mmCIF file of N, CA, C and O in Angstrom:
data_model
loop_
_atom_site.group_PDB
_atom_site.id
_atom_site.type_symbol
_atom_site.label_atom_id
_atom_site.label_comp_id
_atom_site.label_asym_id
_atom_site.label_seq_id
_atom_site.Cartn_x
_atom_site.Cartn_y
_atom_site.Cartn_z
ATOM 1 N N UNK A 1 -32.081 -94.722 -65.104
ATOM 2 C CA UNK A 1 -32.167 -96.148 -64.867
ATOM 3 C C UNK A 1 -31.188 -96.855 -65.803
ATOM 4 O O UNK A 1 -31.124 -96.571 -66.982
ATOM 5 N N UNK A 2 -30.417 -97.775 -65.265
ATOM 6 C CA UNK A 2 -29.463 -98.528 -66.068
ATOM 7 C C UNK A 2 -30.128 -99.802 -66.578
ATOM 8 O O UNK A 2 -30.973 -100.394 -65.917
ATOM 9 N N UNK A 3 -29.742 -100.180 -67.762
ATOM 10 C CA UNK A 3 -30.290 -101.379 -68.372
ATOM 11 C C UNK A 3 -29.159 -102.355 -68.621
ATOM 12 O O UNK A 3 -28.064 -101.970 -68.991
ATOM 13 N N UNK A 4 -29.440 -103.626 -68.423
ATOM 14 C CA UNK A 4 -28.461 -104.669 -68.702
ATOM 15 C C UNK A 4 -28.600 -105.059 -70.163
ATOM 16 O O UNK A 4 -29.580 -105.699 -70.560
ATOM 17 N N UNK A 5 -27.626 -104.670 -70.958
ATOM 18 C CA UNK A 5 -27.649 -104.938 -72.394
ATOM 19 C C UNK A 5 -27.255 -106.377 -72.697
ATOM 20 O O UNK A 5 -27.590 -106.912 -73.744
ATOM 21 N N UNK A 6 -26.579 -107.028 -71.766
ATOM 22 C CA UNK A 6 -26.071 -108.373 -71.996
ATOM 23 C C UNK A 6 -27.095 -109.358 -72.530
ATOM 24 O O UNK A 6 -26.845 -110.026 -73.549
ATOM 25 N N UNK A 7 -28.259 -109.488 -71.879
ATOM 26 C CA UNK A 7 -29.249 -110.454 -72.378
ATOM 27 C C UNK A 7 -29.680 -110.158 -73.818
ATOM 28 O O UNK A 7 -29.831 -111.076 -74.625
ATOM 29 N N UNK A 8 -29.874 -108.889 -74.146
ATOM 30 C CA UNK A 8 -30.278 -108.536 -75.519
ATOM 31 C C UNK A 8 -29.144 -108.835 -76.488
ATOM 32 O O UNK A 8 -29.367 -109.340 -77.583
ATOM 33 N N UNK A 9 -27.930 -108.551 -76.092
ATOM 34 C CA UNK A 9 -26.767 -108.812 -76.942
ATOM 35 C C UNK A 9 -26.646 -110.297 -77.256
ATOM 36 O O UNK A 9 -26.355 -110.680 -78.388
ATOM 37 N N UNK A 10 -26.938 -111.136 -76.282
ATOM 38 C CA UNK A 10 -26.848 -112.587 -76.472
ATOM 39 C C UNK A 10 -27.937 -113.126 -77.406
ATOM 40 O O UNK A 10 -27.798 -114.208 -77.955
ATOM 41 N N UNK A 11 -29.012 -112.367 -77.592
ATOM 42 C CA UNK A 11 -30.092 -112.786 -78.485
ATOM 43 C C UNK A 11 -29.802 -112.474 -79.951
ATOM 44 O O UNK A 11 -30.483 -112.977 -80.836
ATOM 45 N N UNK A 12 -28.804 -111.646 -80.211
ATOM 46 C CA UNK A 12 -28.517 -111.245 -81.584
ATOM 47 C C UNK A 12 -27.896 -112.385 -82.372
ATOM 48 O O UNK A 12 -27.071 -113.142 -81.847
ATOM 49 N N UNK A 13 -28.268 -112.476 -83.638
ATOM 50 C CA UNK A 13 -27.620 -113.437 -84.531
ATOM 51 C C UNK A 13 -26.224 -112.924 -84.850
ATOM 52 O O UNK A 13 -25.917 -111.743 -84.627
ATOM 53 N N UNK A 14 -25.344 -113.777 -85.384
ATOM 54 C CA UNK A 14 -24.019 -113.294 -85.778
ATOM 55 C C UNK A 14 -24.086 -112.111 -86.757
ATOM 56 O O UNK A 14 -23.301 -111.161 -86.640
ATOM 57 N N UNK A 15 -25.026 -112.147 -87.691
ATOM 58 C CA UNK A 15 -25.162 -111.040 -88.644
ATOM 59 C C UNK A 15 -25.623 -109.764 -87.952
ATOM 60 O O UNK A 15 -25.147 -108.671 -88.273
ATOM 61 N N UNK A 16 -26.560 -109.890 -87.020
ATOM 62 C CA UNK A 16 -27.037 -108.719 -86.281
ATOM 63 C C UNK A 16 -25.924 -108.133 -85.413
ATOM 64 O O UNK A 16 -25.776 -106.911 -85.324
ATOM 65 N N UNK A 17 -25.136 -108.997 -84.786
ATOM 66 C CA UNK A 17 -24.017 -108.530 -83.971
ATOM 67 C C UNK A 17 -22.985 -107.816 -84.835
ATOM 68 O O UNK A 17 -22.483 -106.749 -84.465
ATOM 69 N N UNK A 18 -22.673 -108.369 -85.992
ATOM 70 C CA UNK A 18 -21.712 -107.726 -86.902
ATOM 71 C C UNK A 18 -22.220 -106.356 -87.338
ATOM 72 O O UNK A 18 -21.453 -105.378 -87.380
ATOM 73 N N UNK A 19 -23.514 -106.255 -87.643
ATOM 74 C CA UNK A 19 -24.097 -104.969 -88.052
ATOM 75 C C UNK A 19 -24.020 -103.963 -86.903
ATOM 76 O O UNK A 19 -23.696 -102.786 -87.115
ATOM 77 N N UNK A 20 -24.310 -104.407 -85.689
ATOM 78 C CA UNK A 20 -24.225 -103.533 -84.523
ATOM 79 C C UNK A 20 -22.804 -102.984 -84.365
ATOM 80 O O UNK A 20 -22.611 -101.786 -84.155
ATOM 81 N N UNK A 21 -21.834 -103.853 -84.487
ATOM 82 C CA UNK A 21 -20.448 -103.432 -84.292
ATOM 83 C C UNK A 21 -19.955 -102.511 -85.410
ATOM 84 O O UNK A 21 -19.093 -101.671 -85.183
ATOM 85 N N UNK A 22 -20.531 -102.647 -86.602
ATOM 86 C CA UNK A 22 -20.206 -101.693 -87.677
ATOM 87 C C UNK A 22 -20.751 -100.310 -87.338
ATOM 88 O O UNK A 22 -20.129 -99.298 -87.657
ATOM 89 N N UNK A 23 -21.909 -100.266 -86.690
ATOM 90 C CA UNK A 23 -22.535 -98.985 -86.337
ATOM 91 C C UNK A 23 -21.984 -98.391 -85.042
ATOM 92 O O UNK A 23 -22.086 -97.190 -84.831
ATOM 93 N N UNK A 24 -21.418 -99.240 -84.176
ATOM 94 C CA UNK A 24 -20.918 -98.778 -82.876
ATOM 95 C C UNK A 24 -19.474 -99.233 -82.665
ATOM 96 O O UNK A 24 -19.139 -99.912 -81.693
ATOM 97 N N UNK A 25 -18.555 -98.871 -83.577
ATOM 98 C CA UNK A 25 -17.177 -99.371 -83.506
ATOM 99 C C UNK A 25 -16.400 -98.886 -82.289
ATOM 100 O O UNK A 25 -15.384 -99.486 -81.937
ATOM 101 N N UNK A 26 -16.856 -97.838 -81.642
ATOM 102 C CA UNK A 26 -16.152 -97.339 -80.460
ATOM 103 C C UNK A 26 -16.055 -98.405 -79.364
ATOM 104 O O UNK A 26 -15.118 -98.400 -78.569
ATOM 105 N N UNK A 27 -17.003 -99.319 -79.335
ATOM 106 C CA UNK A 27 -17.019 -100.364 -78.304
ATOM 107 C C UNK A 27 -15.949 -101.427 -78.526
ATOM 108 O O UNK A 27 -15.730 -102.271 -77.660
ATOM 109 N N UNK A 28 -15.279 -101.375 -79.664
ATOM 110 C CA UNK A 28 -14.284 -102.402 -79.996
ATOM 111 C C UNK A 28 -12.849 -101.992 -79.684
ATOM 112 O O UNK A 28 -11.926 -102.769 -79.920
ATOM 113 N N UNK A 29 -12.655 -100.781 -79.159
ATOM 114 C CA UNK A 29 -11.293 -100.299 -78.913
ATOM 115 C C UNK A 29 -11.101 -99.982 -77.445
ATOM 116 O O UNK A 29 -11.774 -99.090 -76.932
ATOM 117 N N UNK A 30 -10.217 -100.697 -76.768
ATOM 118 C CA UNK A 30 -9.516 -101.885 -77.225
ATOM 119 C C UNK A 30 -10.483 -103.064 -77.343
ATOM 120 O O UNK A 30 -11.597 -103.011 -76.833
ATOM 121 N N UNK A 31 -10.024 -104.089 -78.005
ATOM 122 C CA UNK A 31 -10.870 -105.253 -78.261
ATOM 123 C C UNK A 31 -11.390 -105.842 -76.949
ATOM 124 O O UNK A 31 -10.615 -106.148 -76.045
ATOM 125 N N UNK A 32 -12.730 -105.986 -76.841
ATOM 126 C CA UNK A 32 -13.287 -106.558 -75.605
ATOM 127 C C UNK A 32 -12.898 -108.029 -75.456
ATOM 128 O O UNK A 32 -12.792 -108.759 -76.429
ATOM 129 N N UNK A 33 -12.701 -108.437 -74.218
ATOM 130 C CA UNK A 33 -12.299 -109.813 -73.944
ATOM 131 C C UNK A 33 -13.470 -110.763 -73.819
ATOM 132 O O UNK A 33 -13.294 -111.976 -73.835
ATOM 133 N N UNK A 34 -14.677 -110.204 -73.677
ATOM 134 C CA UNK A 34 -15.851 -111.059 -73.501
ATOM 135 C C UNK A 34 -17.092 -110.311 -73.957
ATOM 136 O O UNK A 34 -17.077 -109.095 -74.145
ATOM 137 N N UNK A 35 -18.177 -111.060 -74.094
ATOM 138 C CA UNK A 35 -19.462 -110.462 -74.442
ATOM 139 C C UNK A 35 -19.946 -109.559 -73.308
ATOM 140 O O UNK A 35 -20.558 -108.513 -73.554
ATOM 141 N N UNK A 36 -19.643 -109.930 -72.081
ATOM 142 C CA UNK A 36 -20.009 -109.103 -70.932
ATOM 143 C C UNK A 36 -19.314 -107.758 -70.996
ATOM 144 O O UNK A 36 -19.929 -106.712 -70.763
ATOM 145 N N UNK A 37 -18.033 -107.761 -71.317
ATOM 146 C CA UNK A 37 -17.290 -106.508 -71.441
ATOM 147 C C UNK A 37 -17.832 -105.664 -72.597
ATOM 148 O O UNK A 37 -17.963 -104.452 -72.480
ATOM 149 N N UNK A 38 -18.170 -106.301 -73.699
ATOM 150 C CA UNK A 38 -18.748 -105.578 -74.825
ATOM 151 C C UNK A 38 -20.073 -104.944 -74.411
ATOM 152 O O UNK A 38 -20.332 -103.779 -74.721
ATOM 153 N N UNK A 39 -20.905 -105.680 -73.687
ATOM 154 C CA UNK A 39 -22.189 -105.144 -73.228
ATOM 155 C C UNK A 39 -21.977 -103.935 -72.318
ATOM 156 O O UNK A 39 -22.691 -102.928 -72.437
ATOM 157 N N UNK A 40 -21.004 -104.024 -71.436
ATOM 158 C CA UNK A 40 -20.703 -102.898 -70.540
ATOM 159 C C UNK A 40 -20.284 -101.676 -71.337
ATOM 160 O O UNK A 40 -20.711 -100.557 -71.044
ATOM 161 N N UNK A 41 -19.474 -101.872 -72.340
ATOM 162 C CA UNK A 41 -19.032 -100.744 -73.162
ATOM 163 C C UNK A 41 -20.182 -100.136 -73.950
ATOM 164 O O UNK A 41 -20.303 -98.919 -74.038
ATOM 165 N N UNK A 42 -21.004 -100.984 -74.545
ATOM 166 C CA UNK A 42 -22.127 -100.477 -75.334
ATOM 167 C C UNK A 42 -23.113 -99.696 -74.466
ATOM 168 O O UNK A 42 -23.781 -98.784 -74.956
ATOM 169 N N UNK A 43 -23.197 -100.044 -73.193
ATOM 170 C CA UNK A 43 -24.096 -99.356 -72.281
ATOM 171 C C UNK A 43 -23.476 -98.177 -71.556
ATOM 172 O O UNK A 43 -24.161 -97.479 -70.810
ATOM 173 N N UNK A 44 -22.191 -97.948 -71.799
ATOM 174 C CA UNK A 44 -21.521 -96.841 -71.113
ATOM 175 C C UNK A 44 -22.024 -95.494 -71.628
ATOM 176 O O UNK A 44 -22.470 -95.371 -72.775
ATOM 177 N N UNK A 45 -21.944 -94.487 -70.775
ATOM 178 C CA UNK A 45 -22.369 -93.149 -71.171
ATOM 179 C C UNK A 45 -21.629 -92.669 -72.415
ATOM 180 O O UNK A 45 -22.233 -92.071 -73.306
ATOM 181 N N UNK A 46 -20.339 -92.936 -72.481
ATOM 182 C CA UNK A 46 -19.543 -92.471 -73.618
ATOM 183 C C UNK A 46 -20.010 -93.112 -74.922
ATOM 184 O O UNK A 46 -20.193 -92.421 -75.934
ATOM 185 N N UNK A 47 -20.219 -94.410 -74.930
ATOM 186 C CA UNK A 47 -20.630 -95.103 -76.152
ATOM 187 C C UNK A 47 -22.043 -94.717 -76.563
ATOM 188 O O UNK A 47 -22.325 -94.510 -77.748
ATOM 189 N N UNK A 48 -22.940 -94.611 -75.589
ATOM 190 C CA UNK A 48 -24.313 -94.204 -75.905
ATOM 191 C C UNK A 48 -24.313 -92.785 -76.467
ATOM 192 O O UNK A 48 -25.028 -92.493 -77.425
ATOM 193 N N UNK A 49 -23.497 -91.913 -75.902
ATOM 194 C CA UNK A 49 -23.412 -90.542 -76.392
ATOM 195 C C UNK A 49 -22.951 -90.500 -77.849
ATOM 196 O O UNK A 49 -23.524 -89.775 -78.674
ATOM 197 N N UNK A 50 -21.948 -91.285 -78.182
ATOM 198 C CA UNK A 50 -21.473 -91.362 -79.568
ATOM 199 C C UNK A 50 -22.594 -91.848 -80.478
ATOM 200 O O UNK A 50 -22.852 -91.281 -81.543
ATOM 201 N N UNK A 51 -23.293 -92.890 -80.051
ATOM 202 C CA UNK A 51 -24.385 -93.449 -80.858
ATOM 203 C C UNK A 51 -25.505 -92.431 -81.058
ATOM 204 O O UNK A 51 -26.057 -92.310 -82.160
ATOM 205 N N UNK A 52 -25.829 -91.674 -80.019
ATOM 206 C CA UNK A 52 -26.894 -90.673 -80.129
ATOM 207 C C UNK A 52 -26.510 -89.541 -81.072
ATOM 208 O O UNK A 52 -27.348 -89.045 -81.831
ATOM 209 N N UNK A 53 -25.256 -89.139 -81.041
ATOM 210 C CA UNK A 53 -24.797 -88.057 -81.929
ATOM 211 C C UNK A 53 -24.829 -88.459 -83.395
ATOM 212 O O UNK A 53 -24.853 -87.598 -84.267
ATOM 213 N N UNK A 54 -24.857 -89.737 -83.679
ATOM 214 C CA UNK A 54 -24.880 -90.213 -85.064
ATOM 215 C C UNK A 54 -26.289 -90.354 -85.620
ATOM 216 O O UNK A 54 -26.458 -90.609 -86.810
ATOM 217 N N UNK A 55 -27.298 -90.159 -84.788
ATOM 218 C CA UNK A 55 -28.683 -90.302 -85.237
ATOM 219 C C UNK A 55 -29.147 -89.077 -86.011
ATOM 220 O O UNK A 55 -28.744 -87.956 -85.709
ATOM 221 N N UNK A 56 -30.044 -89.297 -86.963
ATOM 222 C CA UNK A 56 -30.643 -88.171 -87.678
ATOM 223 C C UNK A 56 -31.835 -87.636 -86.887
ATOM 224 O O UNK A 56 -32.228 -88.194 -85.855
ATOM 225 N N UNK A 57 -32.419 -86.547 -87.377
ATOM 226 C CA UNK A 57 -33.516 -85.880 -86.664
ATOM 227 C C UNK A 57 -34.729 -86.788 -86.481
ATOM 228 O O UNK A 57 -35.367 -86.774 -85.422
ATOM 229 N N UNK A 58 -35.059 -87.586 -87.476
ATOM 230 C CA UNK A 58 -36.207 -88.480 -87.365
ATOM 231 C C UNK A 58 -36.024 -89.493 -86.255
ATOM 232 O O UNK A 58 -36.952 -89.750 -85.477
ATOM 233 N N UNK A 59 -34.825 -90.064 -86.160
ATOM 234 C CA UNK A 59 -34.544 -91.043 -85.106
ATOM 235 C C UNK A 59 -34.555 -90.391 -83.731
ATOM 236 O O UNK A 59 -35.052 -90.966 -82.766
ATOM 237 N N UNK A 60 -34.018 -89.159 -83.644
ATOM 238 C CA UNK A 60 -34.053 -88.442 -82.367
ATOM 239 C C UNK A 60 -35.492 -88.166 -81.938
ATOM 240 O O UNK A 60 -35.825 -88.280 -80.756
ATOM 241 N N UNK A 61 -36.327 -87.796 -82.890
ATOM 242 C CA UNK A 61 -37.726 -87.530 -82.568
ATOM 243 C C UNK A 61 -38.432 -88.754 -82.025
ATOM 244 O O UNK A 61 -39.145 -88.685 -81.017
ATOM 245 N N UNK A 62 -38.242 -89.882 -82.682
ATOM 246 C CA UNK A 62 -38.867 -91.115 -82.214
ATOM 247 C C UNK A 62 -38.298 -91.533 -80.863
ATOM 248 O O UNK A 62 -39.043 -91.940 -79.970
ATOM 249 N N UNK A 63 -36.995 -91.396 -80.687
ATOM 250 C CA UNK A 63 -36.380 -91.753 -79.414
ATOM 251 C C UNK A 63 -36.943 -90.889 -78.287
ATOM 252 O O UNK A 63 -37.232 -91.396 -77.199
ATOM 253 N N UNK A 64 -37.118 -89.602 -78.545
ATOM 254 C CA UNK A 64 -37.703 -88.729 -77.532
ATOM 255 C C UNK A 64 -39.098 -89.173 -77.143
ATOM 256 O O UNK A 64 -39.465 -89.177 -75.964
ATOM 257 N N UNK A 65 -39.882 -89.555 -78.132
ATOM 258 C CA UNK A 65 -41.238 -90.036 -77.867
ATOM 259 C C UNK A 65 -41.201 -91.330 -77.064
ATOM 260 O O UNK A 65 -41.951 -91.496 -76.093
ATOM 261 N N UNK A 66 -40.327 -92.249 -77.432
ATOM 262 C CA UNK A 66 -40.210 -93.512 -76.699
ATOM 263 C C UNK A 66 -39.796 -93.269 -75.252
ATOM 264 O O UNK A 66 -40.307 -93.921 -74.336
ATOM 265 N N UNK A 67 -38.880 -92.332 -75.038
ATOM 266 C CA UNK A 67 -38.449 -92.011 -73.675
ATOM 267 C C UNK A 67 -39.602 -91.411 -72.866
ATOM 268 O O UNK A 67 -39.775 -91.722 -71.693
ATOM 269 N N UNK A 68 -40.382 -90.556 -73.506
ATOM 270 C CA UNK A 68 -41.517 -89.935 -72.818
ATOM 271 C C UNK A 68 -42.579 -90.979 -72.446
ATOM 272 O O UNK A 68 -43.172 -90.909 -71.371
ATOM 273 N N UNK A 69 -42.800 -91.937 -73.314
ATOM 274 C CA UNK A 69 -43.810 -92.969 -73.054
ATOM 275 C C UNK A 69 -43.328 -93.999 -72.043
ATOM 276 O O UNK A 69 -44.127 -94.593 -71.327
ATOM 277 N N UNK A 70 -42.038 -94.251 -72.009
ATOM 278 C CA UNK A 70 -41.472 -95.188 -71.044
ATOM 279 C C UNK A 70 -41.551 -96.637 -71.494
ATOM 280 O O UNK A 70 -42.079 -96.962 -72.560
ATOM 281 N N UNK A 71 -41.021 -97.504 -70.647
ATOM 282 C CA UNK A 71 -40.998 -98.937 -70.935
ATOM 283 C C UNK A 71 -42.400 -99.474 -71.134
ATOM 284 O O UNK A 71 -43.347 -99.049 -70.481
ATOM 285 N N UNK A 72 -42.507 -100.414 -72.046
ATOM 286 C CA UNK A 72 -43.766 -101.109 -72.249
ATOM 287 C C UNK A 72 -44.716 -100.444 -73.218
ATOM 288 O O UNK A 72 -45.819 -100.943 -73.416
ATOM 289 N N UNK A 73 -44.309 -99.337 -73.810
ATOM 290 C CA UNK A 73 -45.216 -98.709 -74.774
ATOM 291 C C UNK A 73 -45.308 -99.583 -76.019
ATOM 292 O O UNK A 73 -44.330 -100.185 -76.443
ATOM 293 N N UNK A 74 -46.477 -99.658 -76.581
ATOM 294 C CA UNK A 74 -46.709 -100.491 -77.753
ATOM 295 C C UNK A 74 -46.827 -99.657 -79.010
ATOM 296 O O UNK A 74 -46.994 -98.430 -78.967
ATOM 297 N N UNK A 75 -46.725 -100.326 -80.123
ATOM 298 C CA UNK A 75 -46.804 -99.640 -81.414
ATOM 299 C C UNK A 75 -48.125 -98.881 -81.567
ATOM 300 O O UNK A 75 -48.139 -97.772 -82.082
ATOM 301 N N UNK A 76 -49.218 -99.473 -81.107
ATOM 302 C CA UNK A 76 -50.518 -98.814 -81.235
ATOM 303 C C UNK A 76 -50.532 -97.480 -80.488
ATOM 304 O O UNK A 76 -51.068 -96.485 -80.977
ATOM 305 N N UNK A 77 -49.945 -97.473 -79.297
ATOM 306 C CA UNK A 77 -49.885 -96.245 -78.508
ATOM 307 C C UNK A 77 -49.047 -95.182 -79.220
ATOM 308 O O UNK A 77 -49.435 -94.013 -79.282
ATOM 309 N N UNK A 78 -47.924 -95.602 -79.767
ATOM 310 C CA UNK A 78 -47.048 -94.665 -80.475
ATOM 311 C C UNK A 78 -47.746 -94.123 -81.716
ATOM 312 O O UNK A 78 -47.752 -92.913 -81.975
ATOM 313 N N UNK A 79 -48.344 -95.014 -82.494
ATOM 314 C CA UNK A 79 -49.031 -94.583 -83.707
ATOM 315 C C UNK A 79 -50.206 -93.676 -83.386
ATOM 316 O O UNK A 79 -50.509 -92.743 -84.129
ATOM 317 N N UNK A 80 -50.871 -93.919 -82.262
ATOM 318 C CA UNK A 80 -51.973 -93.066 -81.858
ATOM 319 C C UNK A 80 -51.522 -91.637 -81.591
ATOM 320 O O UNK A 80 -52.225 -90.678 -81.916
ATOM 321 N N UNK A 81 -50.340 -91.494 -81.015
ATOM 322 C CA UNK A 81 -49.813 -90.162 -80.744
ATOM 323 C C UNK A 81 -49.272 -89.490 -82.006
ATOM 324 O O UNK A 81 -49.377 -88.281 -82.164
ATOM 325 N N UNK A 82 -48.676 -90.285 -82.877
ATOM 326 C CA UNK A 82 -48.096 -89.724 -84.099
ATOM 327 C C UNK A 82 -49.147 -89.449 -85.172
ATOM 328 O O UNK A 82 -48.958 -88.594 -86.020
ATOM 329 N N UNK A 83 -50.221 -90.193 -85.141
ATOM 330 C CA UNK A 83 -51.216 -90.102 -86.206
ATOM 331 C C UNK A 83 -50.877 -91.094 -87.300
ATOM 332 O O UNK A 83 -49.713 -91.447 -87.510
ATOM 333 N N UNK A 84 -51.881 -91.522 -87.994
ATOM 334 C CA UNK A 84 -51.686 -92.584 -88.990
ATOM 335 C C UNK A 84 -50.789 -92.151 -90.136
ATOM 336 O O UNK A 84 -50.100 -92.959 -90.735
ATOM 337 N N UNK A 85 -50.747 -90.851 -90.460
ATOM 338 C CA UNK A 85 -49.916 -90.412 -91.583
ATOM 339 C C UNK A 85 -48.428 -90.448 -91.243
ATOM 340 O O UNK A 85 -47.600 -90.630 -92.119
ATOM 341 N N UNK A 86 -48.097 -90.273 -89.964
ATOM 342 C CA UNK A 86 -46.688 -90.249 -89.573
ATOM 343 C C UNK A 86 -46.129 -91.644 -89.334
ATOM 344 O O UNK A 86 -44.920 -91.835 -89.349
ATOM 345 N N UNK A 87 -46.974 -92.603 -89.056
ATOM 346 C CA UNK A 87 -46.516 -93.940 -88.698
ATOM 347 C C UNK A 87 -46.470 -94.816 -89.941
ATOM 348 O O UNK A 87 -47.346 -95.624 -90.178
ATOM 349 N N UNK A 88 -45.449 -94.664 -90.702
ATOM 350 C CA UNK A 88 -45.298 -95.441 -91.921
ATOM 351 C C UNK A 88 -43.863 -95.862 -92.109
ATOM 352 O O UNK A 88 -43.208 -96.315 -91.160
ATOM 353 N N UNK A 89 -43.365 -95.709 -93.320
ATOM 354 C CA UNK A 89 -42.008 -96.144 -93.637
ATOM 355 C C UNK A 89 -40.952 -95.418 -92.812
ATOM 356 O O UNK A 89 -39.977 -96.030 -92.378
ATOM 357 N N UNK A 90 -41.137 -94.123 -92.589
ATOM 358 C CA UNK A 90 -40.154 -93.362 -91.801
ATOM 359 C C UNK A 90 -40.127 -93.843 -90.359
ATOM 360 O O UNK A 90 -39.064 -93.987 -89.759
ATOM 361 N N UNK A 91 -41.288 -94.113 -89.803
ATOM 362 C CA UNK A 91 -41.371 -94.657 -88.447
ATOM 363 C C UNK A 91 -40.633 -95.996 -88.386
ATOM 364 O O UNK A 91 -39.818 -96.230 -87.492
ATOM 365 N N UNK A 92 -40.920 -96.871 -89.333
ATOM 366 C CA UNK A 92 -40.269 -98.184 -89.367
ATOM 367 C C UNK A 92 -38.763 -98.053 -89.515
ATOM 368 O O UNK A 92 -38.009 -98.774 -88.865
ATOM 369 N N UNK A 93 -38.313 -97.127 -90.360
ATOM 370 C CA UNK A 93 -36.876 -96.920 -90.563
ATOM 371 C C UNK A 93 -36.216 -96.462 -89.263
ATOM 372 O O UNK A 93 -35.189 -97.014 -88.847
ATOM 373 N N UNK A 94 -36.811 -95.477 -88.618
ATOM 374 C CA UNK A 94 -36.227 -94.949 -87.384
ATOM 375 C C UNK A 94 -36.201 -96.010 -86.283
ATOM 376 O O UNK A 94 -35.194 -96.148 -85.577
ATOM 377 N N UNK A 95 -37.271 -96.752 -86.148
ATOM 378 C CA UNK A 95 -37.311 -97.805 -85.138
ATOM 379 C C UNK A 95 -36.250 -98.867 -85.427
ATOM 380 O O UNK A 95 -35.551 -99.328 -84.519
ATOM 381 N N UNK A 96 -36.088 -99.215 -86.698
ATOM 382 C CA UNK A 96 -35.072 -100.196 -87.086
ATOM 383 C C UNK A 96 -33.668 -99.684 -86.738
ATOM 384 O O UNK A 96 -32.849 -100.418 -86.184
ATOM 385 N N UNK A 97 -33.390 -98.426 -87.036
ATOM 386 C CA UNK A 97 -32.076 -97.841 -86.727
ATOM 387 C C UNK A 97 -31.821 -97.887 -85.223
ATOM 388 O O UNK A 97 -30.743 -98.297 -84.773
ATOM 389 N N UNK A 98 -32.798 -97.481 -84.432
ATOM 390 C CA UNK A 98 -32.635 -97.482 -82.971
ATOM 391 C C UNK A 98 -32.412 -98.890 -82.431
ATOM 392 O O UNK A 98 -31.594 -99.093 -81.528
ATOM 393 N N UNK A 99 -33.105 -99.861 -82.994
ATOM 394 C CA UNK A 99 -32.934 -101.244 -82.543
ATOM 395 C C UNK A 99 -31.606 -101.824 -83.014
ATOM 396 O O UNK A 99 -30.928 -102.517 -82.258
ATOM 397 N N UNK A 100 -31.231 -101.545 -84.263
ATOM 398 C CA UNK A 100 -29.976 -102.086 -84.792
ATOM 399 C C UNK A 100 -28.772 -101.553 -84.028
ATOM 400 O O UNK A 100 -27.756 -102.237 -83.914
ATOM 401 N N UNK A 101 -28.874 -100.339 -83.507
ATOM 402 C CA UNK A 101 -27.764 -99.739 -82.760
ATOM 403 C C UNK A 101 -27.863 -100.009 -81.270
ATOM 404 O O UNK A 101 -27.089 -99.487 -80.482
ATOM 405 N N UNK A 102 -28.823 -100.820 -80.903
ATOM 406 C CA UNK A 102 -29.040 -101.246 -79.519
ATOM 407 C C UNK A 102 -29.257 -100.048 -78.593
ATOM 408 O O UNK A 102 -28.791 -100.006 -77.469
ATOM 409 N N UNK A 103 -30.007 -99.064 -79.106
ATOM 410 C CA UNK A 103 -30.399 -97.919 -78.304
ATOM 411 C C UNK A 103 -31.743 -98.215 -77.647
ATOM 412 O O UNK A 103 -31.989 -97.831 -76.516
ATOM 413 N N UNK A 104 -32.618 -98.876 -78.378
ATOM 414 C CA UNK A 104 -33.880 -99.397 -77.836
ATOM 415 C C UNK A 104 -34.014 -100.827 -78.310
ATOM 416 O O UNK A 104 -33.408 -101.239 -79.297
ATOM 417 N N UNK A 105 -34.838 -101.583 -77.607
ATOM 418 C CA UNK A 105 -35.129 -102.946 -78.057
ATOM 419 C C UNK A 105 -36.500 -103.336 -77.546
ATOM 420 O O UNK A 105 -36.991 -102.778 -76.564
ATOM 421 N N UNK A 106 -37.123 -104.284 -78.224
ATOM 422 C CA UNK A 106 -38.477 -104.690 -77.808
ATOM 423 C C UNK A 106 -38.459 -105.384 -76.462
ATOM 424 O O UNK A 106 -37.473 -106.006 -76.080
ATOM 425 N N UNK A 107 -39.565 -105.240 -75.768
ATOM 426 C CA UNK A 107 -39.723 -105.950 -74.483
ATOM 427 C C UNK A 107 -39.773 -107.445 -74.760
ATOM 428 O O UNK A 107 -40.256 -107.881 -75.796
ATOM 429 N N UNK A 108 -39.263 -108.252 -73.821
ATOM 430 C CA UNK A 108 -39.350 -109.705 -74.023
ATOM 431 C C UNK A 108 -40.801 -110.144 -74.075
ATOM 432 O O UNK A 108 -41.652 -109.593 -73.368
ATOM 433 N N UNK A 109 -41.062 -111.113 -74.893
ATOM 434 C CA UNK A 109 -42.412 -111.654 -75.038
ATOM 435 C C UNK A 109 -42.641 -112.707 -73.962
ATOM 436 O O UNK A 109 -41.775 -113.531 -73.690
ATOM 437 N N UNK A 110 -43.823 -112.658 -73.363
ATOM 438 C CA UNK A 110 -44.181 -113.692 -72.394
ATOM 439 C C UNK A 110 -44.481 -114.987 -73.118
ATOM 440 O O UNK A 110 -45.109 -114.980 -74.166
ATOM 441 N N UNK A 111 -44.007 -116.094 -72.559
ATOM 442 C CA UNK A 111 -44.273 -117.401 -73.184
ATOM 443 C C UNK A 111 -45.615 -117.933 -72.800
ATOM 444 O O UNK A 111 -46.217 -117.676 -71.878
#
């Protein structure tokens, strides 16, 4: 399933966008002409593959679990599967890395 990264990219602050581009510099060559083009590059198989190869084992483990659970899984569900001892600082670190690199992102909140 393909995901439209554009809306999530537009929600990032300038600092968050700069951090993303430091972690995913492959999307900047050649320089994108628009945010839409940048979103397309970040979502491309090649760019995602590069980003995945840069992850450590902890991040890969969490990503695998998130993929298995699918869209809409909540923190409580994840922590229930991991157990309370595993869902701590390492969990938070891995989730932060995955979100900062725009590999996963939270579901939009209903207003």
